[in-house]
Amino acid sequence: MLLEISSLRGGYKPIEVLRGITMHVDDGEIVAVLGSNGAGKSTLNNTVCGLFPAFGGEIRFEGRDITRARHTDIVAAGLIQVPEGRRVFPNLSVLENLRLGSYRRGRERREQNLEKIFALFPRLRERAEQRAGTLSGGEQQMLAIGRGLMGEPRLLILDEPSLGLSPLLVEEMFALIKRLNEDGLSILLVEQNVGQSLEIARRAYVIENGVLNFEGTPAELLANPQLKRAYLGI
Amino acid sequence: MLELSILFPALLNGLTMGAVYALIALGLTLIYGVLHIINFAHGAALMMALYGVYYLKDSAGIDPYLALPVVIPVMFAAGYALQRGVIGRASHGKDENILLVTLGISIVLENLALFLFRSDTRTIDTPYTLSTLDIAGAMISLPKVVAFGGALVTAAVLLLIVYGTDLGRAIRACAKERQGAKLVGIDVDHVFAMSFGIGLACLGAAACFLLPAYYVNPTVGNGFVLIAFTVVVLGGMGSFSGALLGGFIIGIVESVGGLWLGESLGQIGIFLIFIAVLLFRPQGLFGAKA
């Protein structure tokens, strides 16, 4: 098992947002984490990545206990998050943003990986010298993902990658995620866009109020009339 | 009208002082750009570095220029430790706390200097203190020419670090996007401390270049920090090219102003510029609008 989370509790002291989450990601999977706004999805990401302290429970990555590890060590281990809102460095050029993606990991193969990213996102090569803050939302999302890939992730956490993109770009984004996975990357996809996420995910979890209320395959989720009504509105 | 034969040396003098101002201001603007605080301890730290250079010469006989490889790392280490051990801890994430902590540090350092070194103004004597260099007919003090060159080289090294290394990229990344920085595995506290350390290392270099043509007493830093602050505001808060250009402008204004109004009143030009910048271009020459 690549990522194994058991009975994880966490949040913003003293408020407990995550109230016992148990889930896992296997090597090579796309796993979707769904849930409405405020359900605790981003808190889950940030606790897993070591930005917020866990109140209890356990997180294991490739068998290693990382529950209390520092965020720097977690990145070094290859668990890399592409955050909601992109969080690119607006005052740095596209190239510098990508280089910093390999600040903690993958530095030896930085130039080779840069080539790969530019092949994946030709648009970024065109804008290599441009400041990231001047890019469009879609380009910034590509850059954020590119920056994440520069760290040679073993598991990539994508937090709301389709947020704020035009419908056409959303399509492209999900196609890209699928392609990355087919090339062997394990992905934890945290999304509000339930329909598209279920199309590419192997398994899905649904979080509500800090607890899981569903886990299973997309087909099972779609077969559950209650969840279908709650999350797909059909 | 002033004759060129007087104006030209004044311009050169202004340039040499301006380079040192720029160096001091670069440290200040680096710390400001990353930590978003004005380091009120900047002047006191410069004063301590000047005392360091003074005693290395006075007690150990080490030439100020040869003291560079000692003073720069010591100032860097002091800055790193100060940010990591005192300022960062005491701030609790609030900028106004950091401001007060640096102010407190400056008061402690000044009084420590008063206690340890007394209030006497001290100078050092080197073989080249009174040497001059003839530049196109203008006689410029040799230590000032060295200070000019040294400050420029130090500034170039600083810019190389900031724009050409991963550390520099991380420093600039932390200035604007701390969350994103953490997510690529940057240790933000470490980068803050490195920035503070590099900022003070600039002062170490400035102290070595200054002392042969200058003096030291426990309050010597105040004048410099005021000027450096003006330079930073003039150039644009957090802008490196602004600090460089601003340093030269202020140096020349001070020197040429001194020609007309006398040494002490000459500084009035600096503060007129300061007020004019705040009135008409508050973001500074190179600053981005807030």
Short mmCIF file of C-alpha atoms in Angstrom, two decimals, chain B:
data_model
loop_
_atom_site.label_atom_id
_atom_site.label_comp_id
_atom_site.label_asym_id
_atom_site.label_seq_id
_atom_site.Cartn_x
_atom_site.Cartn_y
_atom_site.Cartn_z
CA MET B 1 27.68 78.10 -10.45
CA LEU B 2 30.04 75.61 -8.97
CA GLU B 3 33.12 74.77 -10.88
CA LEU B 4 33.49 71.33 -12.36
CA SER B 5 36.74 70.88 -10.49
CA ILE B 6 34.81 70.91 -7.23
CA LEU B 7 31.69 69.17 -8.44
CA PHE B 8 33.46 66.20 -9.99
CA PRO B 9 35.25 65.07 -6.81
CA ALA B 10 32.00 65.57 -4.91
CA LEU B 11 30.23 63.30 -7.37
CA LEU B 12 32.92 60.64 -7.01
CA ASN B 13 32.76 60.93 -3.24
CA GLY B 14 29.00 60.59 -3.42
CA LEU B 15 29.33 57.47 -5.57
CA THR B 16 31.71 55.81 -3.13
CA MET B 17 29.49 56.52 -0.12
CA GLY B 18 26.47 55.59 -2.22
CA ALA B 19 27.88 52.13 -2.88
CA VAL B 20 28.21 51.52 0.86
CA TYR B 21 24.69 52.88 1.46
CA ALA B 22 23.46 50.56 -1.27
CA LEU B 23 25.12 47.59 0.40
CA ILE B 24 23.54 48.40 3.77
CA ALA B 25 20.20 49.02 2.09
CA LEU B 26 20.43 45.72 0.18
CA GLY B 27 20.56 43.87 3.48
CA LEU B 28 17.63 45.87 4.77
CA THR B 29 15.54 45.36 1.65
CA LEU B 30 16.31 41.64 1.53
CA ILE B 31 15.06 41.22 5.09
CA TYR B 32 12.07 43.41 4.35
CA GLY B 33 11.21 41.61 1.14
CA VAL B 34 11.17 38.18 2.73
CA LEU B 35 10.09 38.77 6.30
CA HIS B 36 7.95 41.86 5.62
CA ILE B 37 9.52 43.70 8.50
CA ILE B 38 11.75 46.70 8.83
CA ASN B 39 14.75 45.49 10.75
CA PHE B 40 15.22 48.22 13.32
CA ALA B 41 18.30 46.40 14.61
CA HIS B 42 20.06 46.97 11.28
CA GLY B 43 21.98 50.02 12.47
CA ALA B 44 22.95 48.43 15.77
CA ALA B 45 24.14 45.33 13.93
CA LEU B 46 26.29 47.49 11.67
CA MET B 47 27.69 49.22 14.74
CA MET B 48 28.58 45.86 16.29
CA ALA B 49 30.27 44.79 13.06
CA LEU B 50 32.25 48.05 13.03
CA TYR B 51 33.41 47.35 16.60
CA GLY B 52 34.34 43.86 15.52
CA VAL B 53 36.49 45.26 12.72
CA TYR B 54 37.90 47.87 15.09
CA TYR B 55 39.02 45.37 17.73
CA LEU B 56 40.35 42.91 15.17
CA LYS B 57 42.64 45.71 14.03
CA ASP B 58 43.32 47.24 17.43
CA SER B 59 43.92 44.06 19.44
CA ALA B 60 44.91 41.47 16.86
CA GLY B 61 46.40 43.75 14.25
CA ILE B 62 44.25 42.33 11.49
CA ASP B 63 43.77 44.67 8.57
CA PRO B 64 40.09 45.56 7.99
CA TYR B 65 40.13 44.16 4.47
CA LEU B 66 41.72 40.93 5.63
CA ALA B 67 39.04 40.76 8.33
CA LEU B 68 36.35 40.26 5.66
CA PRO B 69 36.47 36.43 5.76
CA VAL B 70 36.01 36.57 9.54
CA VAL B 71 33.45 39.35 9.92
CA ILE B 72 31.11 38.25 7.12
CA PRO B 73 30.58 34.67 8.40
CA VAL B 74 30.31 35.84 12.01
CA MET B 75 27.65 38.40 11.08
CA PHE B 76 25.85 35.80 8.99
CA ALA B 77 25.84 33.33 11.86
CA ALA B 78 24.68 36.00 14.30
CA GLY B 79 21.84 36.95 11.97
CA TYR B 80 20.81 33.34 11.44
CA ALA B 81 20.80 32.64 15.16
CA LEU B 82 19.00 35.89 15.98
CA GLN B 83 16.17 35.19 13.55
CA ARG B 84 15.87 31.51 14.43
CA GLY B 85 16.35 31.82 18.17
CA VAL B 86 14.87 35.20 19.09
CA ILE B 87 12.96 37.11 16.42
CA GLY B 88 11.12 34.16 14.89
CA ARG B 89 10.22 32.71 18.26
CA ALA B 90 9.07 35.99 19.75
CA SER B 91 6.99 36.98 16.75
CA HIS B 92 4.28 34.31 17.02
CA GLY B 93 3.54 35.03 13.39
CA LYS B 94 2.67 38.68 13.95
CA ASP B 95 4.61 41.29 11.99
CA GLU B 96 4.15 44.02 14.60
CA ASN B 97 5.78 41.77 17.19
CA ILE B 98 8.83 41.30 14.96
CA LEU B 99 9.07 45.06 14.58
CA LEU B 100 9.15 45.55 18.34
CA VAL B 101 11.60 42.70 18.85
CA THR B 102 14.09 44.18 16.38
CA LEU B 103 13.67 47.58 18.04
CA GLY B 104 14.35 45.93 21.39
CA ILE B 105 17.43 44.19 20.04
CA SER B 106 18.79 47.50 18.77
CA ILE B 107 18.36 49.11 22.21
CA VAL B 108 20.03 46.17 23.92
CA LEU B 109 22.95 46.19 21.46
CA GLU B 110 23.50 49.93 21.71
CA ASN B 111 23.59 49.89 25.48
CA LEU B 112 25.75 46.81 25.50
CA ALA B 113 28.19 48.67 23.29
CA LEU B 114 28.03 51.69 25.57
CA PHE B 115 28.81 49.45 28.52
CA LEU B 116 31.54 47.41 26.86
CA PHE B 117 33.22 49.98 24.64
CA ARG B 118 32.15 53.31 26.23
CA SER B 119 30.87 56.22 24.21
CA ASP B 120 34.24 57.30 22.78
CA THR B 121 34.42 57.70 19.05
CA ARG B 122 37.21 55.51 17.75
CA THR B 123 39.07 55.31 14.50
CA ILE B 124 41.72 52.97 13.21
CA ASP B 125 44.97 53.85 11.62
CA THR B 126 46.10 51.94 8.58
CA PRO B 127 48.99 52.65 6.24
CA TYR B 128 46.52 53.61 3.54
CA THR B 129 44.10 55.69 5.63
CA LEU B 130 45.41 58.95 4.23
CA SER B 131 46.33 57.69 0.78
CA THR B 132 44.55 59.22 -2.13
CA LEU B 133 43.98 58.23 -5.69
CA ASP B 134 44.02 60.64 -8.59
CA ILE B 135 40.96 60.03 -10.77
CA ALA B 136 40.92 62.44 -13.71
CA GLY B 137 42.26 65.20 -11.53
CA ALA B 138 40.06 64.50 -8.55
CA MET B 139 41.81 63.30 -5.39
CA ILE B 140 39.74 60.54 -3.82
CA SER B 141 40.67 58.80 -0.60
CA LEU B 142 41.93 55.31 -1.35
CA PRO B 143 39.80 53.53 1.30
CA LYS B 144 36.74 55.10 -0.30
CA VAL B 145 37.69 53.75 -3.70
CA VAL B 146 38.20 50.31 -2.16
CA ALA B 147 34.84 50.66 -0.39
CA PHE B 148 33.21 51.49 -3.71
CA GLY B 149 34.66 48.47 -5.47
CA GLY B 150 34.13 46.17 -2.50
CA ALA B 151 30.52 47.21 -2.04
CA LEU B 152 29.81 46.62 -5.72
CA VAL B 153 31.43 43.19 -5.67
CA THR B 154 29.50 42.25 -2.54
CA ALA B 155 26.27 43.49 -4.09
CA ALA B 156 27.00 41.44 -7.21
CA VAL B 157 27.59 38.32 -5.12
CA LEU B 158 24.34 38.98 -3.26
CA LEU B 159 22.40 39.35 -6.51
CA LEU B 160 24.01 36.16 -7.84
CA ILE B 161 22.80 34.33 -4.76
CA VAL B 162 19.32 35.81 -4.94
CA TYR B 163 18.79 35.27 -8.67
CA GLY B 164 21.04 32.36 -9.53
CA THR B 165 20.75 29.77 -6.78
CA ASP B 166 18.04 27.57 -5.34
CA LEU B 167 18.45 29.35 -2.03
CA GLY B 168 17.83 32.68 -3.74
CA ARG B 169 14.80 31.34 -5.56
CA ALA B 170 13.51 29.93 -2.28
CA ILE B 171 14.06 33.30 -0.59
CA ARG B 172 12.05 35.07 -3.26
CA ALA B 173 9.42 32.33 -3.23
CA CYS B 174 8.94 32.65 0.53
CA ALA B 175 8.55 36.41 0.13
CA LYS B 176 5.29 35.98 -1.78
CA GLU B 177 3.94 32.48 -1.36
CA ARG B 178 4.80 30.70 1.87
CA GLN B 179 2.21 27.96 1.53
CA GLY B 180 3.42 27.10 -1.95
CA ALA B 181 7.00 27.16 -0.67
CA LYS B 182 6.19 24.63 2.03
CA LEU B 183 4.58 22.36 -0.53
CA VAL B 184 7.76 22.09 -2.59
CA GLY B 185 9.57 21.15 0.60
CA ILE B 186 11.14 24.50 1.46
CA ASP B 187 11.86 24.87 5.17
CA VAL B 188 10.41 28.35 5.54
CA ASP B 189 11.91 29.06 8.97
CA HIS B 190 15.33 28.13 7.64
CA VAL B 191 14.93 30.41 4.63
CA PHE B 192 13.83 33.28 6.87
CA ALA B 193 16.90 32.80 9.03
CA MET B 194 19.14 32.56 5.96
CA SER B 195 17.69 35.84 4.68
CA PHE B 196 18.33 37.54 7.98
CA GLY B 197 21.82 36.08 8.09
CA ILE B 198 22.63 37.26 4.57
CA GLY B 199 21.19 40.68 5.40
CA LEU B 200 23.57 41.01 8.34
CA ALA B 201 26.46 39.53 6.34
CA CYS B 202 26.08 42.54 4.00
CA LEU B 203 26.61 44.72 7.07
CA GLY B 204 29.75 42.77 7.93
CA ALA B 205 31.16 43.52 4.49
CA ALA B 206 30.05 47.16 4.75
CA ALA B 207 31.79 47.48 8.13
CA CYS B 208 35.11 46.21 6.77
CA PHE B 209 34.95 48.63 3.85
CA LEU B 210 33.78 51.57 5.94
CA LEU B 211 36.05 51.63 8.94
CA PRO B 212 39.37 52.60 7.31
CA ALA B 213 37.76 55.89 6.25
CA TYR B 214 35.20 56.19 9.02
CA TYR B 215 34.75 55.93 12.78
CA VAL B 216 32.79 53.89 15.24
CA ASN B 217 30.84 54.75 18.37
CA PRO B 218 27.78 53.12 19.96
CA THR B 219 25.30 55.26 18.02
CA VAL B 220 27.06 55.28 14.66
CA GLY B 221 24.47 52.90 13.22
CA ASN B 222 21.55 55.28 13.63
CA GLY B 223 22.62 57.63 10.89
CA PHE B 224 23.21 54.73 8.54
CA VAL B 225 19.94 53.00 9.21
CA LEU B 226 18.05 56.22 8.58
CA ILE B 227 19.81 56.66 5.26
CA ALA B 228 19.43 52.99 4.36
CA PHE B 229 15.74 53.24 5.14
CA THR B 230 15.46 56.25 2.83
CA VAL B 231 17.32 54.34 0.14
CA VAL B 232 14.93 51.41 0.46
CA VAL B 233 11.87 53.64 0.29
CA LEU B 234 13.33 55.53 -2.65
CA GLY B 235 14.17 52.37 -4.55
CA GLY B 236 10.99 50.54 -3.64
CA MET B 237 10.53 48.27 -0.64
CA GLY B 238 12.00 44.87 -1.35
CA SER B 239 13.53 45.84 -4.71
CA PHE B 240 17.21 44.99 -5.16
CA SER B 241 17.87 47.12 -8.22
CA GLY B 242 16.02 49.92 -6.44
CA ALA B 243 18.30 49.66 -3.43
CA LEU B 244 21.38 49.83 -5.64
CA LEU B 245 20.25 52.84 -7.63
CA GLY B 246 18.76 54.48 -4.54
CA GLY B 247 22.06 54.12 -2.71
CA PHE B 248 23.94 55.97 -5.44
CA ILE B 249 21.31 58.69 -5.70
CA ILE B 250 21.37 59.29 -1.95
CA GLY B 251 25.16 59.20 -1.82
CA ILE B 252 25.45 61.81 -4.56
CA VAL B 253 22.68 63.99 -3.11
CA GLU B 254 24.39 63.95 0.26
CA SER B 255 27.81 64.76 -1.15
CA VAL B 256 26.71 67.46 -3.58
CA GLY B 257 24.30 68.88 -1.01
CA GLY B 258 27.23 69.12 1.35
CA LEU B 259 29.03 71.36 -1.13
CA TRP B 260 26.32 73.98 -0.96
CA LEU B 261 25.08 73.66 2.57
CA GLY B 262 28.01 72.27 4.48
CA GLU B 263 28.69 68.77 5.74
CA SER B 264 25.91 68.50 8.32
CA LEU B 265 23.18 70.45 6.54
CA GLY B 266 23.94 68.59 3.31
CA GLN B 267 21.96 65.64 4.57
CA ILE B 268 18.79 67.71 4.33
CA GLY B 269 18.60 66.79 0.65
CA ILE B 270 18.23 63.11 1.59
CA PHE B 271 15.18 63.77 3.67
CA LEU B 272 13.67 66.15 1.15
CA ILE B 273 13.91 63.25 -1.33
CA PHE B 274 12.39 60.94 1.25
CA ILE B 275 9.38 63.23 1.70
CA ALA B 276 9.04 63.82 -2.05
CA VAL B 277 9.04 60.06 -2.72
CA LEU B 278 6.40 59.46 -0.09
CA LEU B 279 4.26 62.24 -1.54
CA PHE B 280 4.54 61.52 -5.24
CA ARG B 281 5.71 57.94 -5.69
CA PRO B 282 5.09 56.04 -2.47
CA GLN B 283 5.90 52.70 -4.11
CA GLY B 284 9.43 53.95 -4.89
CA LEU B 285 11.34 53.90 -8.15
CA PHE B 286 11.17 50.14 -8.68
CA GLY B 287 8.53 49.08 -6.20
CA ALA B 288 5.35 47.32 -7.23
CA LYS B 289 2.13 48.97 -6.16
CA ALA B 290 0.87 47.41 -2.96
#
